[in-house]
Amino acid sequence: LFTNSPFNISFNEIIGTFYIGLFPTAIAFILWIKALQNGKTLVIANLGHLTPFISLFFIFIILKETILISEILGLIIIVSGILLQIKKK
């Protein structure tokens, strides 16, 4: 596709990128907007901050990677911040 490009990008990779961008990401974004419209905005907005925790959990369970102390401390800080913000409101 790009003959003089420093990147070797195949047609399948381009299609895959568009697929990921259009379907799962678009569906997640639409559901996120619906949740914000119908639920408690403060609680729902803070769910995005839990992504590192959920990712780390799946990395540990599925990929069997070791979780470092620094990662646990980071998670504690994230969860503490979320709880503090919810408690203030």
XYZ file of N, CA, C and O in Angstrom:
356
model
N 0.827 -1.194 0.000
C 0.000 0.000 0.000
C 0.872 1.260 0.000
O 0.642 2.163 -0.770
N 1.869 1.306 0.869
C 2.802 2.425 0.906
C 4.163 1.906 0.450
O 4.901 1.328 1.229
N 4.511 2.132 -0.787
C 5.733 1.531 -1.325
C 6.998 2.172 -0.795
O 7.979 1.495 -0.575
N 7.010 3.473 -0.577
C 8.221 4.147 -0.102
C 8.145 4.496 1.377
O 8.878 5.332 1.851
N 7.272 3.863 2.095
C 7.078 4.157 3.499
C 8.108 3.416 4.351
O 8.477 2.287 4.051
N 8.571 4.062 5.439
C 9.479 3.353 6.348
C 8.748 2.284 7.170
O 9.374 1.480 7.824
N 7.428 2.298 7.110
C 6.626 1.324 7.837
C 6.130 0.255 6.881
O 5.730 0.552 5.769
N 6.174 -0.964 7.318
C 5.617 -2.063 6.525
C 4.243 -2.405 7.082
O 4.116 -3.216 7.983
N 3.237 -1.753 6.546
C 1.874 -1.941 7.026
C 1.090 -2.702 5.965
O 0.983 -2.262 4.828
N 0.545 -3.836 6.364
C -0.219 -4.636 5.411
C -1.674 -4.159 5.366
O -2.148 -3.452 6.257
N -2.352 -4.559 4.340
C -3.756 -4.212 4.181
C -4.579 -4.784 5.335
O -5.481 -4.119 5.861
N -4.271 -6.008 5.757
C -4.987 -6.633 6.879
C -4.804 -5.851 8.179
O -5.725 -5.763 8.989
N -3.628 -5.278 8.385
C -3.388 -4.477 9.583
C -4.207 -3.190 9.547
O -4.734 -2.756 10.578
N -4.324 -2.597 8.390
C -5.131 -1.383 8.249
C -6.601 -1.699 8.505
O -7.282 -0.987 9.246
N -7.090 -2.780 7.916
C -8.477 -3.191 8.126
C -8.714 -3.508 9.602
O -9.735 -3.114 10.181
N -7.776 -4.204 10.235
C -7.902 -4.526 11.659
C -7.958 -3.281 12.519
O -8.739 -3.210 13.476
N -7.150 -2.298 12.184
C -7.145 -1.039 12.930
C -8.490 -0.337 12.807
O -9.043 0.153 13.799
N -9.020 -0.272 11.610
C -10.331 0.347 11.419
C -11.426 -0.439 12.145
O -12.330 0.145 12.731
N -11.334 -1.755 12.109
C -12.324 -2.592 12.793
C -12.332 -2.293 14.286
O -13.384 -2.085 14.895
N -11.145 -2.271 14.898
C -11.043 -2.002 16.335
C -11.544 -0.597 16.654
O -12.218 -0.373 17.649
N -11.221 0.351 15.788
C -11.658 1.726 16.018
C -13.145 1.919 15.842
O -13.774 2.685 16.573
N -13.723 1.228 14.884
C -15.134 1.447 14.589
C -16.071 0.645 15.470
O -17.066 1.174 15.956
N -15.790 -0.607 15.683
C -16.764 -1.450 16.371
C -16.591 -1.475 17.886
O -17.402 -0.882 18.596
N -15.573 -2.122 18.436
C -15.506 -2.192 19.901
C -15.384 -0.817 20.567
O -16.039 -0.554 21.566
N -14.567 0.061 19.992
C -14.375 1.371 20.598
C -15.640 2.214 20.497
O -16.047 2.860 21.467
N -16.280 2.201 19.336
C -17.506 2.973 19.155
C -18.621 2.445 20.052
O -19.349 3.228 20.676
N -18.755 1.152 20.146
C -19.787 0.560 21.004
C -19.526 0.919 22.467
O -20.445 1.306 23.192
N -18.277 0.816 22.897
C -17.941 1.168 24.280
C -18.217 2.644 24.553
O -18.747 3.000 25.614
N -17.903 3.507 23.597
C -18.138 4.942 23.768
C -19.632 5.233 23.865
O -20.071 6.004 24.735
N -20.441 4.610 23.030
C -21.892 4.812 23.067
C -22.458 4.331 24.402
O -23.282 5.019 25.026
N -22.017 3.168 24.856
C -22.491 2.655 26.145
C -22.059 3.557 27.303
O -22.807 3.753 28.268
N -20.858 4.105 27.212
C -20.344 5.015 28.243
C -21.217 6.265 28.324
O -21.605 6.709 29.407
N -21.554 6.839 27.167
C -22.403 8.028 27.125
C -23.791 7.721 27.703
O -24.347 8.498 28.478
N -24.359 6.575 27.328
C -25.672 6.169 27.857
C -25.607 6.020 29.378
O -26.529 6.432 30.083
N -24.540 5.425 29.882
C -24.394 5.257 31.330
C -24.300 6.610 32.023
O -24.911 6.825 33.078
N -23.548 7.544 31.442
C -23.434 8.878 32.034
C -24.767 9.607 32.030
O -25.079 10.360 32.952
N -25.578 9.384 31.006
C -26.882 10.039 30.925
C -27.873 9.450 31.920
O -28.731 10.162 32.430
N -27.768 8.166 32.201
C -28.791 7.482 33.003
C -28.387 7.181 34.443
O -29.227 6.743 35.222
N -27.126 7.367 34.782
C -26.683 6.984 36.120
C -26.101 8.153 36.881
O -26.202 9.313 36.474
N -25.494 7.831 38.005
C -24.815 8.855 38.806
C -23.484 9.179 38.136
O -22.563 8.361 38.109
N -23.387 10.382 37.614
C -22.225 10.788 36.824
C -20.924 10.652 37.604
O -19.931 10.172 37.068
N -20.934 11.039 38.856
C -19.712 10.977 39.671
C -19.186 9.551 39.786
O -17.994 9.301 39.610
N -20.061 8.624 40.039
C -19.643 7.229 40.199
C -19.202 6.646 38.860
O -18.148 6.008 38.752
N -19.978 6.882 37.817
C -19.673 6.312 36.499
C -18.383 6.897 35.933
O -17.559 6.172 35.369
N -18.180 8.197 36.098
C -16.968 8.832 35.581
C -15.718 8.256 36.239
O -14.674 8.105 35.610
N -15.832 7.910 37.507
C -14.677 7.357 38.224
C -14.368 5.916 37.842
O -13.286 5.419 38.133
N -15.289 5.229 37.195
C -15.024 3.851 36.778
C -13.864 3.772 35.789
O -13.150 2.785 35.748
N -13.659 4.817 35.017
C -12.538 4.851 34.078
C -11.190 4.744 34.762
O -10.230 4.232 34.201
N -11.126 5.220 35.998
C -9.874 5.141 36.758
C -9.571 3.729 37.243
O -8.467 3.449 37.706
N -10.547 2.855 37.165
C -10.336 1.473 37.600
C -9.727 0.596 36.499
O -9.384 -0.556 36.747
N -9.577 1.151 35.314
C -9.010 0.387 34.195
C -7.647 -0.217 34.521
O -7.414 -1.392 34.223
N -6.708 0.525 35.140
C -5.419 -0.103 35.479
C -5.570 -1.293 36.426
O -4.873 -2.295 36.281
N -6.486 -1.193 37.372
C -6.715 -2.287 38.318
C -7.235 -3.524 37.593
O -6.748 -4.636 37.795
N -8.225 -3.322 36.739
C -8.816 -4.438 35.996
C -7.780 -5.054 35.052
O -7.670 -6.275 34.948
N -7.007 -4.203 34.378
C -5.964 -4.702 33.474
C -4.928 -5.527 34.220
O -4.519 -6.597 33.758
N -4.492 -5.031 35.362
C -3.492 -5.741 36.153
C -4.022 -7.091 36.622
O -3.305 -8.091 36.618
N -5.287 -7.120 36.996
C -5.918 -8.365 37.417
C -5.886 -9.395 36.284
O -5.476 -10.543 36.475
N -6.291 -8.980 35.075
C -6.307 -9.902 33.949
C -4.893 -10.306 33.513
O -4.666 -11.440 33.110
N -3.949 -9.386 33.613
C -2.558 -9.718 33.282
C -2.038 -10.794 34.232
O -1.350 -11.723 33.827
N -2.390 -10.674 35.506
C -1.961 -11.654 36.500
C -2.632 -13.009 36.265
O -1.975 -14.053 36.280
N -3.933 -13.001 36.023
C -4.689 -14.250 35.879
C -4.395 -14.938 34.543
O -4.104 -16.134 34.502
N -4.439 -14.192 33.455
C -4.333 -14.801 32.125
C -2.880 -15.010 31.703
O -2.506 -16.084 31.235
N -2.050 -13.969 31.869
C -0.664 -14.050 31.395
C 0.307 -14.560 32.454
O 1.478 -14.778 32.170
N -0.177 -14.703 33.687
C 0.643 -15.209 34.788
C 1.877 -14.342 35.059
O 2.938 -14.837 35.409
N 1.724 -13.014 34.878
C 2.841 -12.105 35.145
C 2.889 -11.761 36.631
O 1.879 -11.783 37.325
N 4.070 -11.427 37.096
C 4.269 -11.044 38.487
C 3.819 -9.601 38.687
O 4.107 -8.740 37.870
N 3.119 -9.362 39.784
C 2.693 -8.003 40.120
C 3.712 -7.405 41.082
O 4.039 -7.998 42.111
N 4.219 -6.237 40.742
C 5.242 -5.573 41.544
C 4.611 -4.761 42.677
O 3.454 -4.360 42.604
N 5.400 -4.500 43.705
C 4.944 -3.694 44.840
C 4.551 -2.296 44.363
O 3.552 -1.738 44.827
N 5.305 -1.731 43.439
C 4.998 -0.386 42.933
C 3.635 -0.354 42.247
O 2.915 0.644 42.329
N 3.266 -1.441 41.594
C 1.958 -1.511 40.948
C 0.845 -1.582 41.993
O -0.201 -0.929 41.843
N 1.063 -2.326 43.042
C 0.079 -2.418 44.121
C -0.091 -1.056 44.798
O -1.213 -0.619 45.067
N 1.033 -0.372 45.047
C 0.960 0.963 45.650
C 0.210 1.937 44.738
O -0.596 2.754 45.210
N 0.458 1.843 43.447
C -0.255 2.684 42.492
C -1.746 2.434 42.516
O -2.555 3.369 42.483
N -2.122 1.168 42.601
C -3.543 0.821 42.675
C -4.181 1.346 43.950
O -5.313 1.829 43.939
N -3.451 1.265 45.047
C -3.964 1.775 46.322
C -4.198 3.282 46.227
O -5.227 3.794 46.681
N -3.279 3.986 45.586
C -3.427 5.434 45.417
C -4.642 5.752 44.541
O -5.431 6.648 44.856
N -4.809 5.008 43.452
C -5.946 5.231 42.554
C -7.263 5.003 43.282
O -8.168 5.848 43.252
N -7.394 3.866 43.937
C -8.640 3.537 44.633
C -8.899 4.523 45.775
O -10.031 4.965 45.978
N -7.856 4.917 46.492
C -8.017 5.893 47.571
C -8.527 7.221 47.032
O -9.415 7.856 47.631
N -7.975 7.651 45.918
C -8.420 8.898 45.299
C -9.877 8.843 44.868
O -10.627 9.808 45.055
N -10.269 7.716 44.297
C -11.671 7.549 43.872
C -12.597 7.590 45.082
O -13.614 8.303 45.088
N -12.243 6.854 46.135
C -13.080 6.819 47.324
C -13.155 8.201 48.000
O -14.208 8.617 48.472
N -12.047 8.915 48.011
C -12.016 10.254 48.582
C -12.922 11.191 47.812
O -13.669 11.988 48.401
N -12.876 11.113 46.504
C -13.692 12.000 45.672
C -15.180 11.688 45.841
O -15.999 12.595 45.951
N -15.529 10.421 45.889
C -16.931 10.038 46.065
C -17.427 10.471 47.453
O -18.540 10.954 47.583
N -16.570 10.301 48.460
C -16.962 10.644 49.823
C -17.182 12.152 49.980
O -18.080 12.584 50.695
N -16.388 12.973 49.284
C -16.519 14.426 49.370
C -17.849 14.908 48.809
O -18.397 15.890 49.267
N -18.348 14.255 47.804
C -19.601 14.688 47.166
C -20.730 14.151 47.981
O -21.773 14.447 48.071
